[in-house]
Amino acid sequence: MGVWDLLLVGLVILLGLFGVLLPAMPGSLLVWAAVMWWALKDPQPVAWWVLVGATVLMFVSQGVRWALPPRKLRASGANRRMLAWAGAGSTLGFVLLPVLGAIPGFLAGIYLYERRRLGRHGDAVAALRTVMRSGGSGILAELFTCQLIAAAWIGAVFWG
């Protein structure tokens, strides 16, 4: 697979990561489809293992999301800017503290946004709880899964 093909797969994965945070885009499906396209174009054993792992992770993620109570995220006062802060915090946490840092990074992103908006620690913590109970946990599960798949793809491309 050429450099341009790998760059295009990477851009689709990045679009999928952003799509997880946007309500109308099927972000996790884009990430999985990009990995599938890469595995079909580059039929190496490592590519197939990454595709199998991505498929299993997607099924587990969807199971977790369906097990969570269905609630409306907009009802909690969440907006796109908050989700951007949460996504940036999750990505930064994923890079700084590999894999496990995504969860506290996501929470920290929401907390910092609410702290800037509301001004007080107690109000920001209460708003963070409200957002997580209103659907933030489902977004976190899906984003974390897509980040794991993206990291596996990057690792397979560079070291595989």
mmCIF file with all atom_site columns, N, CA and C in Angstrom, residues 58-100:
data_model
loop_
_atom_site.group_PDB
_atom_site.id
_atom_site.type_symbol
_atom_site.label_atom_id
_atom_site.label_alt_id
_atom_site.label_comp_id
_atom_site.label_asym_id
_atom_site.label_entity_id
_atom_site.label_seq_id
_atom_site.pdbx_PDB_ins_code
_atom_site.Cartn_x
_atom_site.Cartn_y
_atom_site.Cartn_z
_atom_site.occupancy
_atom_site.B_iso_or_equiv
_atom_site.pdbx_formal_charge
_atom_site.auth_seq_id
_atom_site.auth_comp_id
_atom_site.auth_asym_id
_atom_site.auth_atom_id
_atom_site.pdbx_PDB_model_num
ATOM 1   N N  . MET A 1 58  ? -15.488 -3.090 18.250 1.00 0.00 ? 58  MET A N  1
ATOM 2   C CA . MET A 1 58  ? -16.710 -2.377 17.867 1.00 0.00 ? 58  MET A CA 1
ATOM 3   C C  . MET A 1 58  ? -17.949 -3.077 18.425 1.00 0.00 ? 58  MET A C  1
ATOM 4   N N  . PHE A 1 59  ? -17.969 -4.408 18.370 1.00 0.00 ? 59  PHE A N  1
ATOM 5   C CA . PHE A 1 59  ? -19.109 -5.138 18.934 1.00 0.00 ? 59  PHE A CA 1
ATOM 6   C C  . PHE A 1 59  ? -19.203 -4.935 20.441 1.00 0.00 ? 59  PHE A C  1
ATOM 7   N N  . VAL A 1 60  ? -18.067 -4.975 21.127 1.00 0.00 ? 60  VAL A N  1
ATOM 8   C CA . VAL A 1 60  ? -18.068 -4.760 22.579 1.00 0.00 ? 60  VAL A CA 1
ATOM 9   C C  . VAL A 1 60  ? -18.518 -3.346 22.901 1.00 0.00 ? 60  VAL A C  1
ATOM 10  N N  . SER A 1 61  ? -18.032 -2.385 22.140 1.00 0.00 ? 61  SER A N  1
ATOM 11  C CA . SER A 1 61  ? -18.416 -0.991 22.361 1.00 0.00 ? 61  SER A CA 1
ATOM 12  C C  . SER A 1 61  ? -19.910 -0.789 22.158 1.00 0.00 ? 61  SER A C  1
ATOM 13  N N  . GLN A 1 62  ? -20.454 -1.373 21.110 1.00 0.00 ? 62  GLN A N  1
ATOM 14  C CA . GLN A 1 62  ? -21.889 -1.227 20.877 1.00 0.00 ? 62  GLN A CA 1
ATOM 15  C C  . GLN A 1 62  ? -22.694 -1.908 21.980 1.00 0.00 ? 62  GLN A C  1
ATOM 16  N N  . GLY A 1 63  ? -22.204 -3.033 22.467 1.00 0.00 ? 63  GLY A N  1
ATOM 17  C CA . GLY A 1 63  ? -22.874 -3.692 23.584 1.00 0.00 ? 63  GLY A CA 1
ATOM 18  C C  . GLY A 1 63  ? -22.865 -2.838 24.838 1.00 0.00 ? 63  GLY A C  1
ATOM 19  N N  . VAL A 1 64  ? -21.746 -2.199 25.097 1.00 0.00 ? 64  VAL A N  1
ATOM 20  C CA . VAL A 1 64  ? -21.654 -1.309 26.263 1.00 0.00 ? 64  VAL A CA 1
ATOM 21  C C  . VAL A 1 64  ? -22.586 -0.116 26.086 1.00 0.00 ? 64  VAL A C  1
ATOM 22  N N  . ARG A 1 65  ? -22.602 0.452  24.899 1.00 0.00 ? 65  ARG A N  1
ATOM 23  C CA . ARG A 1 65  ? -23.476 1.613  24.656 1.00 0.00 ? 65  ARG A CA 1
ATOM 24  C C  . ARG A 1 65  ? -24.945 1.244  24.779 1.00 0.00 ? 65  ARG A C  1
ATOM 25  N N  . TRP A 1 66  ? -25.324 0.046  24.331 1.00 0.00 ? 66  TRP A N  1
ATOM 26  C CA . TRP A 1 66  ? -26.724 -0.366 24.450 1.00 0.00 ? 66  TRP A CA 1
ATOM 27  C C  . TRP A 1 66  ? -27.090 -0.695 25.887 1.00 0.00 ? 66  TRP A C  1
ATOM 28  N N  . ALA A 1 67  ? -26.099 -1.092 26.689 1.00 0.00 ? 67  ALA A N  1
ATOM 29  C CA . ALA A 1 67  ? -26.367 -1.396 28.098 1.00 0.00 ? 67  ALA A CA 1
ATOM 30  C C  . ALA A 1 67  ? -26.544 -0.125 28.928 1.00 0.00 ? 67  ALA A C  1
ATOM 31  N N  . LEU A 1 68  ? -25.970 0.976  28.463 1.00 0.00 ? 68  LEU A N  1
ATOM 32  C CA . LEU A 1 68  ? -26.103 2.238  29.183 1.00 0.00 ? 68  LEU A CA 1
ATOM 33  C C  . LEU A 1 68  ? -27.510 2.792  28.990 1.00 0.00 ? 68  LEU A C  1
ATOM 34  N N  . PRO A 1 69  ? -27.999 3.512  29.972 1.00 0.00 ? 69  PRO A N  1
ATOM 35  C CA . PRO A 1 69  ? -29.357 4.062  29.819 1.00 0.00 ? 69  PRO A CA 1
ATOM 36  C C  . PRO A 1 69  ? -29.407 5.104  28.698 1.00 0.00 ? 69  PRO A C  1
ATOM 37  N N  . PRO A 1 70  ? -30.391 5.005  27.814 1.00 0.00 ? 70  PRO A N  1
ATOM 38  C CA . PRO A 1 70  ? -30.497 5.966  26.716 1.00 0.00 ? 70  PRO A CA 1
ATOM 39  C C  . PRO A 1 70  ? -31.040 7.298  27.217 1.00 0.00 ? 70  PRO A C  1
ATOM 40  N N  . ARG A 1 71  ? -30.231 8.294  27.098 1.00 0.00 ? 71  ARG A N  1
ATOM 41  C CA . ARG A 1 71  ? -30.654 9.629  27.526 1.00 0.00 ? 71  ARG A CA 1
ATOM 42  C C  . ARG A 1 71  ? -30.231 10.643 26.479 1.00 0.00 ? 71  ARG A C  1
ATOM 43  N N  . LYS A 1 72  ? -30.709 11.822 26.633 1.00 0.00 ? 72  LYS A N  1
ATOM 44  C CA . LYS A 1 72  ? -30.406 12.898 25.692 1.00 0.00 ? 72  LYS A CA 1
ATOM 45  C C  . LYS A 1 72  ? -29.266 13.748 26.219 1.00 0.00 ? 72  LYS A C  1
ATOM 46  N N  . LEU A 1 73  ? -28.214 13.861 25.414 1.00 0.00 ? 73  LEU A N  1
ATOM 47  C CA . LEU A 1 73  ? -27.070 14.660 25.819 1.00 0.00 ? 73  LEU A CA 1
ATOM 48  C C  . LEU A 1 73  ? -27.381 16.150 25.740 1.00 0.00 ? 73  LEU A C  1
ATOM 49  N N  . ARG A 1 74  ? -28.178 16.559 24.773 1.00 0.00 ? 74  ARG A N  1
ATOM 50  C CA . ARG A 1 74  ? -28.524 17.977 24.626 1.00 0.00 ? 74  ARG A CA 1
ATOM 51  C C  . ARG A 1 74  ? -29.325 18.495 25.822 1.00 0.00 ? 74  ARG A C  1
ATOM 52  N N  . ALA A 1 75  ? -30.081 17.624 26.455 1.00 0.00 ? 75  ALA A N  1
ATOM 53  C CA . ALA A 1 75  ? -30.891 18.043 27.604 1.00 0.00 ? 75  ALA A CA 1
ATOM 54  C C  . ALA A 1 75  ? -30.019 18.470 28.777 1.00 0.00 ? 75  ALA A C  1
ATOM 55  N N  . SER A 1 76  ? -28.785 17.996 28.824 1.00 0.00 ? 76  SER A N  1
ATOM 56  C CA . SER A 1 76  ? -27.892 18.351 29.925 1.00 0.00 ? 76  SER A CA 1
ATOM 57  C C  . SER A 1 76  ? -27.188 19.683 29.692 1.00 0.00 ? 76  SER A C  1
ATOM 58  N N  . GLY A 1 77  ? -27.383 20.270 28.531 1.00 0.00 ? 77  GLY A N  1
ATOM 59  C CA . GLY A 1 77  ? -26.731 21.535 28.233 1.00 0.00 ? 77  GLY A CA 1
ATOM 60  C C  . GLY A 1 77  ? -25.440 21.363 27.455 1.00 0.00 ? 77  GLY A C  1
ATOM 61  N N  . ALA A 1 78  ? -25.155 20.160 27.010 1.00 0.00 ? 78  ALA A N  1
ATOM 62  C CA . ALA A 1 78  ? -23.940 19.917 26.234 1.00 0.00 ? 78  ALA A CA 1
ATOM 63  C C  . ALA A 1 78  ? -24.079 20.515 24.848 1.00 0.00 ? 78  ALA A C  1
ATOM 64  N N  . ASN A 1 79  ? -22.976 21.041 24.356 1.00 0.00 ? 79  ASN A N  1
ATOM 65  C CA . ASN A 1 79  ? -22.962 21.594 23.007 1.00 0.00 ? 79  ASN A CA 1
ATOM 66  C C  . ASN A 1 79  ? -21.704 21.113 22.287 1.00 0.00 ? 79  ASN A C  1
ATOM 67  N N  . ARG A 1 80  ? -21.539 21.543 21.077 1.00 0.00 ? 80  ARG A N  1
ATOM 68  C CA . ARG A 1 80  ? -20.393 21.078 20.282 1.00 0.00 ? 80  ARG A CA 1
ATOM 69  C C  . ARG A 1 80  ? -19.064 21.535 20.862 1.00 0.00 ? 80  ARG A C  1
ATOM 70  N N  . ARG A 1 81  ? -19.051 22.703 21.437 1.00 0.00 ? 81  ARG A N  1
ATOM 71  C CA . ARG A 1 81  ? -17.802 23.202 22.021 1.00 0.00 ? 81  ARG A CA 1
ATOM 72  C C  . ARG A 1 81  ? -17.385 22.341 23.203 1.00 0.00 ? 81  ARG A C  1
ATOM 73  N N  . MET A 1 82  ? -18.339 21.939 24.018 1.00 0.00 ? 82  MET A N  1
ATOM 74  C CA . MET A 1 82  ? -18.030 21.059 25.148 1.00 0.00 ? 82  MET A CA 1
ATOM 75  C C  . MET A 1 82  ? -17.489 19.725 24.646 1.00 0.00 ? 82  MET A C  1
ATOM 76  N N  . LEU A 1 83  ? -18.116 19.176 23.602 1.00 0.00 ? 83  LEU A N  1
ATOM 77  C CA . LEU A 1 83  ? -17.650 17.915 23.055 1.00 0.00 ? 83  LEU A CA 1
ATOM 78  C C  . LEU A 1 83  ? -16.265 18.057 22.437 1.00 0.00 ? 83  LEU A C  1
ATOM 79  N N  . ALA A 1 84  ? -15.976 19.227 21.877 1.00 0.00 ? 84  ALA A N  1
ATOM 80  C CA . ALA A 1 84  ? -14.630 19.462 21.348 1.00 0.00 ? 84  ALA A CA 1
ATOM 81  C C  . ALA A 1 84  ? -13.603 19.478 22.482 1.00 0.00 ? 84  ALA A C  1
ATOM 82  N N  . TRP A 1 85  ? -13.941 20.106 23.586 1.00 0.00 ? 85  TRP A N  1
ATOM 83  C CA . TRP A 1 85  ? -13.045 20.107 24.748 1.00 0.00 ? 85  TRP A CA 1
ATOM 84  C C  . TRP A 1 85  ? -12.855 18.687 25.275 1.00 0.00 ? 85  TRP A C  1
ATOM 85  N N  . ALA A 1 86  ? -13.951 17.938 25.347 1.00 0.00 ? 86  ALA A N  1
ATOM 86  C CA . ALA A 1 86  ? -13.873 16.560 25.837 1.00 0.00 ? 86  ALA A CA 1
ATOM 87  C C  . ALA A 1 86  ? -13.033 15.702 24.903 1.00 0.00 ? 86  ALA A C  1
ATOM 88  N N  . GLY A 1 87  ? -13.224 15.852 23.599 1.00 0.00 ? 87  GLY A N  1
ATOM 89  C CA . GLY A 1 87  ? -12.438 15.091 22.633 1.00 0.00 ? 87  GLY A CA 1
ATOM 90  C C  . GLY A 1 87  ? -10.967 15.456 22.676 1.00 0.00 ? 87  GLY A C  1
ATOM 91  N N  . ALA A 1 88  ? -10.666 16.747 22.798 1.00 0.00 ? 88  ALA A N  1
ATOM 92  C CA . ALA A 1 88  ? -9.272  17.168 22.895 1.00 0.00 ? 88  ALA A CA 1
ATOM 93  C C  . ALA A 1 88  ? -8.634  16.648 24.174 1.00 0.00 ? 88  ALA A C  1
ATOM 94  N N  . GLY A 1 89  ? -9.371  16.711 25.273 1.00 0.00 ? 89  GLY A N  1
ATOM 95  C CA . GLY A 1 89  ? -8.844  16.181 26.531 1.00 0.00 ? 89  GLY A CA 1
ATOM 96  C C  . GLY A 1 89  ? -8.615  14.690 26.466 1.00 0.00 ? 89  GLY A C  1
ATOM 97  N N  . SER A 1 90  ? -9.532  13.971 25.831 1.00 0.00 ? 90  SER A N  1
ATOM 98  C CA . SER A 1 90  ? -9.392  12.532 25.700 1.00 0.00 ? 90  SER A CA 1
ATOM 99  C C  . SER A 1 90  ? -8.186  12.168 24.836 1.00 0.00 ? 90  SER A C  1
ATOM 100 N N  . THR A 1 91  ? -8.008  12.869 23.736 1.00 0.00 ? 91  THR A N  1
ATOM 101 C CA . THR A 1 91  ? -6.878  12.600 22.856 1.00 0.00 ? 91  THR A CA 1
ATOM 102 C C  . THR A 1 91  ? -5.564  12.945 23.544 1.00 0.00 ? 91  THR A C  1
ATOM 103 N N  . LEU A 1 92  ? -5.531  14.071 24.226 1.00 0.00 ? 92  LEU A N  1
ATOM 104 C CA . LEU A 1 92  ? -4.319  14.451 24.949 1.00 0.00 ? 92  LEU A CA 1
ATOM 105 C C  . LEU A 1 92  ? -4.003  13.447 26.051 1.00 0.00 ? 92  LEU A C  1
ATOM 106 N N  . GLY A 1 93  ? -5.018  13.017 26.775 1.00 0.00 ? 93  GLY A N  1
ATOM 107 C CA . GLY A 1 93  ? -4.812  12.008 27.807 1.00 0.00 ? 93  GLY A CA 1
ATOM 108 C C  . GLY A 1 93  ? -4.365  10.684 27.232 1.00 0.00 ? 93  GLY A C  1
ATOM 109 N N  . PHE A 1 94  ? -4.909  10.311 26.069 1.00 0.00 ? 94  PHE A N  1
ATOM 110 C CA . PHE A 1 94  ? -4.533  9.059  25.413 1.00 0.00 ? 94  PHE A CA 1
ATOM 111 C C  . PHE A 1 94  ? -3.067  9.067  25.017 1.00 0.00 ? 94  PHE A C  1
ATOM 112 N N  . VAL A 1 95  ? -2.567  10.235 24.612 1.00 0.00 ? 95  VAL A N  1
ATOM 113 C CA . VAL A 1 95  ? -1.169  10.344 24.189 1.00 0.00 ? 95  VAL A CA 1
ATOM 114 C C  . VAL A 1 95  ? -0.236  10.471 25.396 1.00 0.00 ? 95  VAL A C  1
ATOM 115 N N  . LEU A 1 96  ? -0.601  11.276 26.377 1.00 0.00 ? 96  LEU A N  1
ATOM 116 C CA . LEU A 1 96  ? 0.279   11.510 27.522 1.00 0.00 ? 96  LEU A CA 1
ATOM 117 C C  . LEU A 1 96  ? 0.377   10.313 28.461 1.00 0.00 ? 96  LEU A C  1
ATOM 118 N N  . LEU A 1 97  ? -0.733  9.679  28.718 1.00 0.00 ? 97  LEU A N  1
ATOM 119 C CA . LEU A 1 97  ? -0.768  8.479  29.551 1.00 0.00 ? 97  LEU A CA 1
ATOM 120 C C  . LEU A 1 97  ? -1.393  7.395  28.687 1.00 0.00 ? 97  LEU A C  1
ATOM 121 N N  . PRO A 1 98  ? -0.568  6.676  27.924 1.00 0.00 ? 98  PRO A N  1
ATOM 122 C CA . PRO A 1 98  ? -1.087  5.807  26.870 1.00 0.00 ? 98  PRO A CA 1
ATOM 123 C C  . PRO A 1 98  ? -2.262  4.940  27.310 1.00 0.00 ? 98  PRO A C  1
ATOM 124 N N  . VAL A 1 99  ? -3.252  4.933  26.488 1.00 0.00 ? 99  VAL A N  1
ATOM 125 C CA . VAL A 1 99  ? -4.500  4.194  26.550 1.00 0.00 ? 99  VAL A CA 1
ATOM 126 C C  . VAL A 1 99  ? -5.377  4.648  27.715 1.00 0.00 ? 99  VAL A C  1
ATOM 127 N N  . LEU A 1 100 ? -4.969  4.451  28.933 1.00 0.00 ? 100 LEU A N  1
ATOM 128 C CA . LEU A 1 100 ? -5.822  4.739  30.086 1.00 0.00 ? 100 LEU A CA 1
ATOM 129 C C  . LEU A 1 100 ? -6.051  6.227  30.324 1.00 0.00 ? 100 LEU A C  1
#
